[in-house]
Amino acid sequence: YVRQYADQVRAFLPAGKHYTVLGTDGYGRSDTRANLRRLFEVDRNYVAHAAVAALASEGKLKPADVARAITLYGIDPDKVN
């Protein structure tokens, strides 16, 4: 789940296409893998939110859908990245 690894693909994608990368920029500690994924914002809820946000940025979903996903998945939009 290291963001930089997945971001290396960006250079090989067609220009103008949106590419969302999930993952971490470092290492951390947690008592379980589930908590670690939540800490680094790469669990299923963050993946679903990232997909909704990416679709909204392309105009395929509405901003209200992003707001609904934030509430539904318990995402803190003010959390420090």
C-alpha positions in Angstrom: 0.0 0.0 0.0 2.8 2.4 -0.7 1.5 5.3 -2.7 4.7 6.0 -4.6 4.9 2.5 -6.0 1.4 2.8 -7.7 2.1 6.3 -8.7 5.0 5.2 -11.0 2.4 3.9 -13.5 1.1 7.5 -14.1 3.8 8.2 -16.6 2.6 5.4 -18.9 -1.1 6.4 -18.9 -2.7 8.4 -21.7 -2.5 12.2 -21.2 -5.6 13.8 -19.7 -6.9 10.6 -18.0 -7.6 10.8 -14.3 -5.6 8.4 -12.2 -6.2 8.1 -8.4 -3.6 6.5 -6.2 -4.3 5.2 -2.8 -1.8 4.2 -0.2 0.7 5.6 2.3 3.9 7.6 2.2 5.5 5.8 5.1 5.2 3.3 7.9 3.2 3.2 11.0 2.2 0.9 13.8 -1.2 -0.6 14.7 -2.5 -3.6 16.6 -4.2 -5.2 13.6 -4.0 -5.0 9.8 -7.6 -3.6 9.7 -6.6 -0.8 12.0 -3.4 -0.2 10.1 -5.4 0.0 6.8 -7.8 2.5 8.4 -4.9 4.6 9.8 -3.3 4.8 6.3 -6.7 5.4 4.6 -6.5 2.3 2.4 -9.3 0.2 3.8 -12.5 -0.6 1.9 -14.2 2.6 3.0 -11.5 4.8 1.7 -11.2 2.9 -1.5 -15.0 3.3 -2.1 -14.8 7.0 -1.2 -11.8 7.5 -3.5 -13.8 5.9 -6.4 -16.8 8.1 -5.7 -14.7 11.2 -5.5 -12.9 10.3 -8.8 -16.1 9.7 -10.6 -17.5 13.1 -9.3 -14.3 14.9 -10.5 -15.1 13.5 -14.0 -18.7 14.7 -13.7 -20.1 11.1 -13.6 -21.4 11.6 -10.1 -22.6 14.6 -8.2 -20.8 16.4 -5.3 -23.8 15.3 -3.1 -22.8 11.7 -3.8 -19.3 12.4 -2.4 -20.8 14.0 0.7 -23.1 11.0 1.2 -20.1 8.6 0.9 -18.2 10.6 3.4 -21.0 10.2 5.9 -21.8 6.6 5.0 -18.2 5.4 5.3 -17.2 7.5 8.3 -14.5 9.5 6.5 -13.0 12.5 8.3 -12.4 15.0 5.5 -10.4 17.3 7.8 -8.0 14.5 8.8 -4.4 15.4 8.1 -3.0 13.4 5.1 
